[in-house]
Amino acid sequence: ELKVEQNPLFLSMQEGKNYTIYCNYSTTSDRLYWYRQDPGKSLESLFVLLSNGAVKQEGRLMASLDTKARLSTLHITAAVHDLSATYFCAVDMGNTGNQFYFGTGTSLTVIP
Amino acid sequence: DAGITQSPRHKVTETGTPVTLRCHQTENHRYMYWYRQDPGHGLRLIHYSYGVKDTDKGEVSDGYSVSRSKTEDFLLTLESATSSQTSVYFCAIQARLDYEQYFGPGTRLTVT
């Protein structure tokens, strides 16, 4: 059974600081996705990582994938309040359809 | 807006009653998915579809059935609702494998 673990589960950080969220998964996959969810809302796609060494950046967020270590990171640079949300990673294990396995999420609060 | 609607958006029902949730897309995408979201579990795949009348089970399919008679509609049925099925249900669509999934607004279901 595939396990996807995120840490930390809760993160409170000050504006302007940097931090990294980690996503570890238990079996081979080279397709990993990051999503953001605001309270009471749906999920919004952030990044699609499809190969070992893939790195994507958007604004203050940067995601990377190391398939050999089965690890993805989401790095936050100079956090701002608008980044407060829950972040999920999802690993694809499907063949006929993408069967995403989600991590439990990291709840990020950025404090002014 | 990825052209996905879910209905109803909120529903309260009693244990033992049948419930059907509807997902409708306007994008004509091949792949559609049903997830449930519960605290501490992230999102878990219930069933998915890779074409009209082509469906398969996901990670937590017990107690659920699905149907897809048209490309645009994917129905999730709880034959006899139980309190453990109280959750937020999300539908997702996907244009192609290796693309991200886009999520609908969600349905909050409470089984009393």
XYZ file of N, CA and C in Angstrom:
672
model
N 0.847 -1.199 0.000
C 0.000 0.000 0.000
C 0.880 1.245 0.000
N 0.543 2.178 -0.856
C 1.321 3.406 -0.934
C 1.012 4.319 0.243
N 2.059 4.834 0.859
C 1.893 5.821 1.928
C 2.559 7.112 1.503
N 1.864 8.201 1.748
C 2.391 9.524 1.454
C 2.371 10.324 2.750
N 3.552 10.733 3.172
C 3.667 11.434 4.447
C 4.173 12.850 4.236
N 3.490 13.781 4.823
C 3.934 15.172 4.778
C 4.367 15.600 6.170
N 5.377 16.433 6.192
C 5.726 17.075 7.460
C 6.338 18.442 7.201
N 6.047 19.364 8.098
C 5.217 19.165 9.272
C 3.729 19.149 8.917
N 2.897 18.735 9.863
C 1.455 18.793 9.647
C 0.926 20.201 9.875
N 1.537 20.907 10.794
C 1.158 22.284 11.090
C 2.424 23.136 11.099
N 2.310 24.303 10.526
C 3.462 25.184 10.424
C 3.007 26.616 10.633
N 3.589 27.262 11.632
C 3.321 28.666 11.877
C 4.631 29.415 11.671
N 4.620 30.357 10.772
C 5.859 31.048 10.477
C 5.618 32.549 10.343
N 6.669 33.294 10.569
C 6.558 34.746 10.481
C 6.728 35.193 9.044
N 6.108 36.291 8.736
C 6.297 36.887 7.417
C 7.781 37.148 7.182
N 8.193 36.918 5.961
C 9.573 37.185 5.592
C 10.519 36.021 5.780
N 10.067 34.994 6.478
C 10.925 33.841 6.735
C 10.799 32.806 5.627
N 11.790 31.904 5.598
C 11.793 30.804 4.641
C 11.500 29.492 5.354
N 10.867 28.579 4.627
C 10.637 27.260 5.224
C 10.377 26.248 4.116
N 10.500 24.956 4.483
C 10.307 23.875 3.521
C 9.331 22.852 4.068
N 8.398 22.430 3.203
C 7.469 21.351 3.513
C 7.959 20.109 2.770
N 7.935 18.972 3.449
C 8.454 17.736 2.888
C 7.333 16.747 2.601
N 7.493 16.020 1.503
C 6.535 14.995 1.107
C 7.316 13.728 0.775
N 7.160 12.713 1.600
C 7.819 11.425 1.387
C 6.793 10.395 0.965
N 7.170 9.525 0.050
C 6.241 8.486 -0.362
C 6.959 7.145 -0.415
N 6.171 6.076 -0.321
C 6.753 4.767 0.011
C 7.041 3.854 -1.168
N 6.635 4.221 -2.375
C 6.908 3.326 -3.491
C 7.261 4.129 -4.737
N 7.691 3.450 -5.758
C 8.217 4.138 -6.932
C 7.139 4.903 -7.686
N 7.424 6.149 -7.952
C 6.567 6.955 -8.817
C 7.382 8.143 -9.286
N 7.137 8.571 -10.512
C 7.822 9.772 -10.982
C 6.819 10.859 -11.360
N 5.654 10.809 -10.735
C 4.639 11.834 -11.002
C 4.107 12.335 -9.662
N 4.353 13.602 -9.401
C 3.945 14.167 -8.122
C 3.351 15.547 -8.349
N 2.332 15.866 -7.573
C 1.559 17.091 -7.749
C 1.423 17.798 -6.406
N 1.439 19.121 -6.451
C 1.186 19.933 -5.265
C -0.088 20.749 -5.474
N -0.887 20.802 -4.378
C -2.136 21.548 -4.401
C -2.189 22.457 -3.176
N -3.004 23.477 -3.322
C -3.293 24.391 -2.221
C -4.797 24.353 -1.975
N -5.174 24.432 -0.678
C -6.591 24.508 -0.326
C -6.786 25.573 0.730
N -7.651 26.539 0.445
C -8.062 27.529 1.421
C -9.245 26.975 2.202
N -9.447 27.446 3.435
C -10.520 26.897 4.283
C -11.875 26.947 3.601
N -12.551 25.816 3.595
C -13.888 25.743 3.017
C -13.928 25.771 1.494
N -12.775 25.711 0.874
C -12.707 25.813 -0.594
C -12.227 24.516 -1.215
N -12.174 24.525 -2.532
C -11.681 23.365 -3.273
C -10.158 23.410 -3.372
N -9.604 22.437 -4.081
C -8.161 22.377 -4.247
C -7.745 23.083 -5.525
N -6.624 23.775 -5.435
C -6.074 24.504 -6.566
C -4.716 23.908 -6.905
N -4.509 23.588 -8.168
C -3.243 23.007 -8.596
C -2.131 24.046 -8.538
N -0.990 23.644 -7.961
C 0.180 24.520 -7.893
C 1.276 24.061 -8.856
N 1.688 22.804 -8.705
C 2.812 22.309 -9.484
C 2.580 20.879 -9.949
N 3.144 20.580 -11.125
C 3.160 19.222 -11.667
C 4.619 18.848 -11.878
N 5.060 17.771 -11.246
C 6.458 17.323 -11.327
C 6.462 15.923 -11.921
N 7.080 15.762 -13.082
C 6.932 14.515 -13.828
C 8.230 13.763 -14.060
N 9.330 14.178 -13.449
C 10.571 13.440 -13.645
C 11.523 13.720 -12.502
N 12.503 12.831 -12.360
C 13.496 13.017 -11.319
C 14.259 14.312 -11.565
N 14.420 15.098 -10.529
C 15.145 16.352 -10.658
C 14.299 17.520 -11.105
N 13.016 17.291 -11.337
C 12.146 18.383 -11.796
C 12.069 19.469 -10.732
N 12.111 20.692 -11.179
C 11.988 21.856 -10.290
C 11.047 22.847 -10.970
N 10.060 23.299 -10.206
C 9.125 24.308 -10.719
C 9.038 25.442 -9.703
N 8.908 26.661 -10.222
C 8.802 27.819 -9.337
C 7.681 28.710 -9.793
N 6.963 29.258 -8.798
C 5.900 30.219 -9.069
C 5.862 31.181 -7.902
N 6.296 32.399 -8.163
C 6.298 33.397 -7.101
C 7.212 32.977 -5.956
N 6.682 32.920 -4.759
C 7.466 32.596 -3.568
C 7.537 31.099 -3.284
N 6.964 30.291 -4.148
C 6.936 28.842 -3.961
C 7.796 28.152 -5.014
N 8.546 27.145 -4.530
C 9.344 26.331 -5.438
C 9.207 24.880 -5.029
N 8.930 24.012 -5.992
C 8.764 22.598 -5.723
C 9.818 21.802 -6.470
N 10.253 20.707 -5.853
C 11.245 19.850 -6.489
C 10.902 18.393 -6.229
N 11.465 17.509 -7.069
C 11.182 16.085 -6.957
C 12.475 15.288 -7.069
N 12.692 14.407 -6.108
C 13.801 13.449 -6.134
C 13.179 12.056 -6.086
N 13.050 11.421 -7.230
C 12.357 10.130 -7.279
C 13.179 9.017 -6.646
N 14.481 9.162 -6.638
C 15.318 8.117 -6.029
C 15.158 8.111 -4.515
N 15.062 9.284 -3.935
C 14.834 9.409 -2.499
C 13.353 9.338 -2.150
N 12.482 9.328 -3.178
C 11.019 9.335 -2.984
C 10.618 10.527 -2.120
N 11.093 11.685 -2.531
C 10.920 12.892 -1.732
C 10.641 14.079 -2.636
N 9.631 14.854 -2.248
C 9.399 16.140 -2.888
C 9.403 17.220 -1.816
N 9.848 18.394 -2.185
C 9.851 19.506 -1.251
C 9.103 20.686 -1.853
N 8.476 21.445 -0.982
C 7.831 22.703 -1.358
C 8.479 23.776 -0.501
N 9.258 24.623 -1.149
C 10.019 25.638 -0.424
C 9.309 26.979 -0.520
N 9.193 27.624 0.624
C 8.539 28.922 0.704
C 9.608 29.975 0.987
N 9.659 30.970 0.163
C 10.651 32.027 0.322
C 9.971 33.324 0.736
N 10.470 33.931 1.813
C 9.963 35.225 2.280
C 8.442 35.209 2.372
N 7.947 34.383 3.270
C 6.505 34.140 3.367
C 5.709 35.430 3.564
N 4.532 35.442 2.977
C 3.561 36.523 3.166
C 2.248 35.916 3.632
N 1.383 36.756 4.224
C 0.149 36.265 4.827
C -0.727 35.516 3.819
N -0.710 35.954 2.573
C -1.562 35.339 1.542
C -1.223 33.884 1.263
N -0.077 33.433 1.721
C 0.293 32.035 1.530
C -0.331 31.116 2.588
N -0.992 31.675 3.577
C -1.655 30.858 4.591
C -2.720 29.995 3.927
N -2.596 28.692 4.104
C -3.490 27.719 3.456
C -3.024 26.333 3.881
N -3.728 25.310 3.388
C -3.256 23.937 3.570
C -2.691 23.448 2.241
N -1.524 22.850 2.306
C -0.833 22.379 1.102
C -0.786 20.850 1.106
N -1.143 20.290 -0.027
C -1.153 18.837 -0.179
C -0.211 18.424 -1.301
N 0.491 17.324 -1.079
C 1.156 16.664 -2.188
C 0.342 15.428 -2.555
N 0.432 15.021 -3.805
C -0.281 13.838 -4.285
C 0.643 13.066 -5.212
N 0.707 11.760 -5.009
C 1.560 10.894 -5.817
C 0.664 10.043 -6.701
N 1.023 9.955 -7.971
C 0.226 9.185 -8.909
C 0.738 7.752 -8.996
N -0.188 6.801 -8.828
C 0.199 5.398 -8.919
C -0.608 4.642 -9.952
N -1.351 5.355 -10.800
C -2.275 4.671 -11.690
C -1.693 4.287 -13.029
N -2.432 3.456 -13.705
C -2.083 3.065 -15.062
C -3.202 3.428 -16.026
N -4.425 2.929 -15.758
C -5.540 3.261 -16.637
C -6.100 4.634 -16.339
N -5.894 5.096 -15.171
C -6.303 6.445 -14.800
C -5.380 6.870 -13.704
N -5.177 8.138 -13.558
C -4.272 8.562 -12.501
C -4.905 8.337 -11.140
N -4.326 7.440 -10.371
C -4.808 7.199 -9.019
C -3.914 7.968 -8.074
N -4.394 9.116 -7.669
C -3.633 9.979 -6.792
C -3.767 9.531 -5.347
N -2.627 9.459 -4.680
C -2.604 9.248 -3.240
C -2.117 10.546 -2.611
N -2.950 11.114 -1.743
C -2.654 12.407 -1.148
C -1.985 12.253 0.206
N -1.106 13.188 0.506
C -0.621 13.336 1.869
C -1.713 13.937 2.734
N -1.491 13.962 4.033
C -2.512 14.451 4.961
C -2.566 15.971 5.007
N -1.635 16.618 4.335
C -1.686 18.072 4.257
C -0.817 18.761 5.297
N -0.365 19.944 4.956
C 0.380 20.812 5.866
C -0.389 22.121 5.989
N -0.841 22.406 7.187
C -1.582 23.650 7.423
C -0.602 24.760 7.763
N -0.503 25.718 6.874
C 0.458 26.811 7.020
C -0.238 28.085 7.459
N 0.275 28.680 8.509
C -0.198 29.986 8.968
C 0.982 30.943 8.956
N 0.853 32.025 8.229
C 1.896 33.048 8.184
C 1.456 34.214 9.055
N 2.291 34.505 10.038
C 1.951 35.524 11.033
C 2.629 36.844 10.675
N 1.856 37.935 10.662
C 2.461 39.236 10.330
C 3.544 39.629 11.326
N -11.778 28.562 -13.190
C -12.952 27.696 -13.262
C -12.729 26.617 -14.322
N -12.657 25.353 -13.867
C -12.372 24.247 -14.781
C -13.640 23.652 -15.356
N -14.766 24.288 -15.221
C -16.003 23.800 -15.813
C -16.570 22.599 -15.117
N -16.408 22.526 -13.815
C -16.934 21.396 -13.038
C -17.959 21.918 -12.046
N -19.108 21.285 -12.017
C -20.099 21.589 -10.999
C -20.467 20.307 -10.267
N -20.836 20.467 -9.017
C -21.277 19.348 -8.199
C -22.625 19.700 -7.600
N -23.489 18.681 -7.516
C -24.782 18.908 -6.894
C -25.218 17.664 -6.128
N -25.850 17.866 -4.972
C -26.034 19.150 -4.309
C -24.717 19.615 -3.685
N -24.674 20.839 -3.203
C -23.476 21.329 -2.531
C -23.485 20.955 -1.050
N -24.681 20.834 -0.508
C -24.833 20.426 0.885
C -26.005 19.454 0.966
N -25.833 18.435 1.813
C -26.954 17.515 2.007
C -26.866 16.896 3.387
N -28.017 16.829 4.047
C -28.142 16.112 5.309
C -29.128 14.977 5.074
N -28.733 13.782 5.439
C -29.589 12.628 5.213
C -29.530 11.701 6.414
N -30.460 10.769 6.454
C -30.500 9.844 7.579
C -29.816 8.522 7.231
N -29.316 7.878 8.254
C -28.696 6.561 8.084
C -29.658 5.612 7.387
N -29.130 4.892 6.397
C -29.931 3.900 5.700
C -30.588 4.387 4.424
N -30.572 5.687 4.181
C -31.198 6.216 2.962
C -30.188 6.229 1.815
N -30.681 6.082 0.591
C -29.771 6.173 -0.559
C -29.500 7.638 -0.904
N -28.299 7.887 -1.384
C -27.891 9.243 -1.741
C -27.106 9.187 -3.050
N -27.400 10.104 -3.949
C -26.637 10.219 -5.189
C -26.082 11.625 -5.319
N -24.796 11.698 -5.560
C -24.119 12.962 -5.816
C -23.760 13.021 -7.296
N -23.887 14.218 -7.849
C -23.644 14.368 -9.284
C -22.452 15.281 -9.541
N -21.651 14.892 -10.500
C -20.557 15.714 -10.981
C -20.775 15.944 -12.470
N -20.733 17.205 -12.866
C -20.966 17.562 -14.260
C -19.814 18.411 -14.771
N -19.294 18.051 -15.945
C -18.210 18.824 -16.534
C -18.615 19.313 -17.912
N -18.066 20.465 -18.279
C -18.341 21.038 -19.599
C -17.147 20.928 -20.531
N -16.068 20.277 -20.054
C -14.812 20.241 -20.815
C -14.658 19.012 -21.694
N -15.556 18.040 -21.563
C -15.496 16.823 -22.365
C -14.230 15.991 -22.100
N -13.741 16.057 -20.854
C -12.539 15.292 -20.517
C -12.867 13.831 -20.280
N -11.886 12.980 -20.573
C -12.086 11.541 -20.480
C -12.107 11.043 -19.042
N -11.221 11.592 -18.222
C -11.017 11.036 -16.884
C -11.782 11.841 -15.838
N -12.489 11.123 -14.965
C -13.214 11.752 -13.868
C -13.011 10.924 -12.604
N -13.058 11.610 -11.459
C -12.700 10.985 -10.181
C -13.650 11.457 -9.080
N -13.859 10.584 -8.118
C -14.543 10.947 -6.883
C -13.606 10.701 -5.703
N -13.467 11.734 -4.848
C -12.671 11.655 -3.621
C -13.548 12.020 -2.431
N -13.105 11.574 -1.273
C -13.661 12.090 -0.032
C -12.522 12.705 0.785
N -12.862 13.769 1.521
C -11.867 14.442 2.352
C -12.317 14.429 3.798
N -11.465 13.882 4.630
C -11.734 13.803 6.053
C -10.519 14.311 6.816
N -10.743 14.947 7.952
C -9.615 15.459 8.752
C -8.626 14.337 9.069
N -7.341 14.638 8.885
C -6.309 13.658 9.205
C -6.038 12.639 8.124
N -6.817 12.691 7.021
C -6.644 11.702 5.952
C -6.334 12.316 4.595
N -6.329 13.611 4.495
C -6.163 14.192 3.172
C -7.352 13.822 2.310
N -7.116 13.633 1.014
C -8.168 13.171 0.107
C -7.900 11.707 -0.229
N -8.972 10.936 -0.313
C -8.846 9.522 -0.668
C -9.756 9.212 -1.852
N -9.213 8.494 -2.806
C -9.932 8.183 -4.033
C -10.982 7.101 -3.767
N -12.209 7.358 -4.228
C -13.300 6.406 -4.054
C -13.461 5.544 -5.321
N -13.735 6.192 -6.422
C -13.864 5.538 -7.724
C -13.366 6.506 -8.783
N -13.032 5.955 -9.939
C -12.688 6.820 -11.047
C -13.213 6.234 -12.350
N -13.214 7.068 -13.383
C -13.717 6.661 -14.693
C -12.736 7.099 -15.769
N -12.481 6.205 -16.704
C -11.594 6.537 -17.816
C -12.336 6.535 -19.138
N -13.651 6.642 -19.086
C -14.470 6.747 -20.272
C -15.906 6.380 -19.936
N -16.803 6.615 -20.910
C -18.202 6.259 -20.701
C -18.309 4.765 -20.415
N -18.973 4.444 -19.327
C -19.196 3.085 -18.854
C -17.917 2.384 -18.393
N -16.808 3.074 -18.348
C -15.541 2.498 -17.863
C -15.188 3.103 -16.524
N -15.336 2.284 -15.477
C -15.044 2.780 -14.135
C -14.215 1.745 -13.385
N -13.593 2.201 -12.310
C -12.803 1.291 -11.497
C -12.770 1.799 -10.072
N -12.399 0.872 -9.163
C -12.397 1.204 -7.745
C -11.117 1.930 -7.363
N -11.269 2.772 -6.346
C -10.126 3.426 -5.753
C -9.818 2.856 -4.390
N -9.156 3.655 -3.605
C -8.656 3.222 -2.299
C -9.755 2.902 -1.283
N -10.884 3.638 -1.332
C -11.939 3.498 -0.314
C -13.297 3.332 -0.984
N -13.477 2.288 -1.763
C -14.686 2.125 -2.582
C -15.836 1.406 -1.875
N -15.580 0.737 -0.768
C -16.653 -0.005 -0.102
C -17.801 0.910 0.296
N -19.033 0.503 -0.057
C -20.218 1.277 0.285
C -20.603 2.313 -0.750
N -19.820 2.390 -1.832
C -20.072 3.362 -2.900
C -20.163 2.661 -4.256
N -20.995 3.224 -5.117
C -21.005 2.793 -6.509
C -21.033 4.027 -7.395
N -20.660 3.852 -8.650
C -20.619 4.980 -9.580
C -21.215 4.566 -10.912
N -21.586 5.579 -11.675
C -22.028 5.337 -13.045
C -21.636 6.513 -13.915
N -21.353 6.184 -15.161
C -21.021 7.222 -16.138
C -21.615 6.803 -17.482
N -22.797 7.337 -17.744
C -23.499 7.004 -18.983
C -23.263 8.055 -20.063
N -22.753 9.216 -19.664
C -22.409 10.287 -20.600
C -21.054 10.844 -20.208
N -20.329 11.357 -21.169
C -19.009 11.903 -20.884
C -19.047 12.964 -19.799
N -20.068 13.789 -19.815
C -20.093 14.950 -18.939
C -20.545 14.680 -17.511
N -21.144 13.523 -17.244
C -21.699 13.271 -15.916
C -21.096 12.029 -15.270
N -20.765 12.170 -13.988
C -20.220 11.059 -13.211
C -20.972 11.071 -11.881
N -21.726 10.002 -11.627
C -22.580 9.938 -10.455
C -21.967 9.031 -9.395
N -22.053 9.467 -8.153
C -21.606 8.676 -7.011
C -22.823 8.351 -6.164
N -23.039 7.064 -5.883
C -24.196 6.638 -5.108
C -23.769 5.930 -3.837
N -24.392 6.355 -2.750
C -24.286 5.652 -1.484
C -25.596 4.874 -1.356
N -25.530 3.566 -1.484
C -26.762 2.768 -1.547
C -27.546 2.851 -0.247
N -26.833 2.861 0.872
C -27.449 2.934 2.192
C -26.478 3.696 3.091
N -26.720 4.993 3.208
C -25.741 5.859 3.860
C -25.506 5.470 5.319
N -24.267 5.589 5.749
C -23.892 5.364 7.143
C -23.193 6.608 7.680
N -23.132 6.717 8.992
C -22.519 7.903 9.607
C -21.044 8.036 9.229
N -20.391 6.920 8.941
C -18.974 6.965 8.566
C -18.772 7.576 7.172
N -19.851 7.766 6.449
C -19.771 8.399 5.131
C -20.009 9.906 5.187
N -20.192 10.426 6.381
C -20.201 11.876 6.552
C -18.829 12.408 6.158
N -18.816 13.320 5.189
C -17.537 13.767 4.648
C -17.790 14.905 3.658
N -16.703 15.438 3.136
C -16.775 16.350 2.000
C -16.316 15.569 0.778
N -17.143 15.583 -0.258
C -16.867 14.807 -1.465
C -16.470 15.752 -2.596
N -15.357 15.434 -3.221
C -14.866 16.227 -4.341
C -14.843 15.381 -5.605
N -15.278 15.990 -6.674
C -15.134 15.413 -7.995
C -13.942 16.087 -8.664
N -13.246 15.355 -9.517
C -12.130 15.930 -10.257
C -12.167 15.445 -11.693
N -11.612 16.266 -12.585
C -11.495 15.886 -13.988
C -10.049 16.017 -14.417
N -9.754 15.314 -15.496
C -8.373 15.333 -15.985
C -8.397 15.172 -17.497
N -7.663 16.048 -18.166
C -7.683 16.018 -19.623
C -6.881 14.839 -20.167
N -5.709 14.648 -19.624
C -4.821 13.570 -20.064
C -4.025 13.059 -18.877
N -3.580 11.796 -18.971
C -2.674 11.279 -17.953
C -1.423 12.149 -17.927
N -0.879 12.341 -16.753
C 0.276 13.195 -16.487
C -0.104 14.668 -16.364
N -1.359 15.006 -16.636
C -1.813 16.364 -16.361
C -2.361 16.419 -14.943
N -2.481 17.645 -14.411
C -3.056 17.735 -13.088
C -4.556 17.466 -13.156
N -5.109 17.115 -12.010
C -6.549 16.986 -11.901
C -7.114 18.317 -11.411
N -8.267 18.677 -11.954
C -8.972 19.883 -11.525
C -10.179 19.470 -10.707
N -10.350 20.160 -9.598
C -11.357 19.751 -8.636
C -12.596 20.634 -8.684
N -13.745 19.997 -8.432
C -14.990 20.727 -8.314
C -15.086 21.393 -6.953
N -16.204 22.098 -6.701
C -16.354 22.880 -5.468
C -16.617 22.037 -4.220
N -16.996 20.775 -4.392
C -17.223 19.900 -3.248
C -18.679 19.827 -2.833
N -19.028 18.696 -2.203
C -20.347 18.478 -1.610
C -20.144 18.061 -0.170
N -20.759 18.804 0.732
C -20.670 18.440 2.150
C -21.868 17.567 2.489
N -21.592 16.318 2.851
C -22.651 15.353 3.165
C -22.597 15.001 4.644
N -23.736 15.127 5.295
C -23.864 14.744 6.696
C -24.893 13.639 6.799
N -24.493 12.525 7.417
C -25.395 11.393 7.620
C -25.687 11.298 9.115
N -26.956 11.488 9.468
C -27.324 11.529 10.903
C -27.890 10.193 11.370
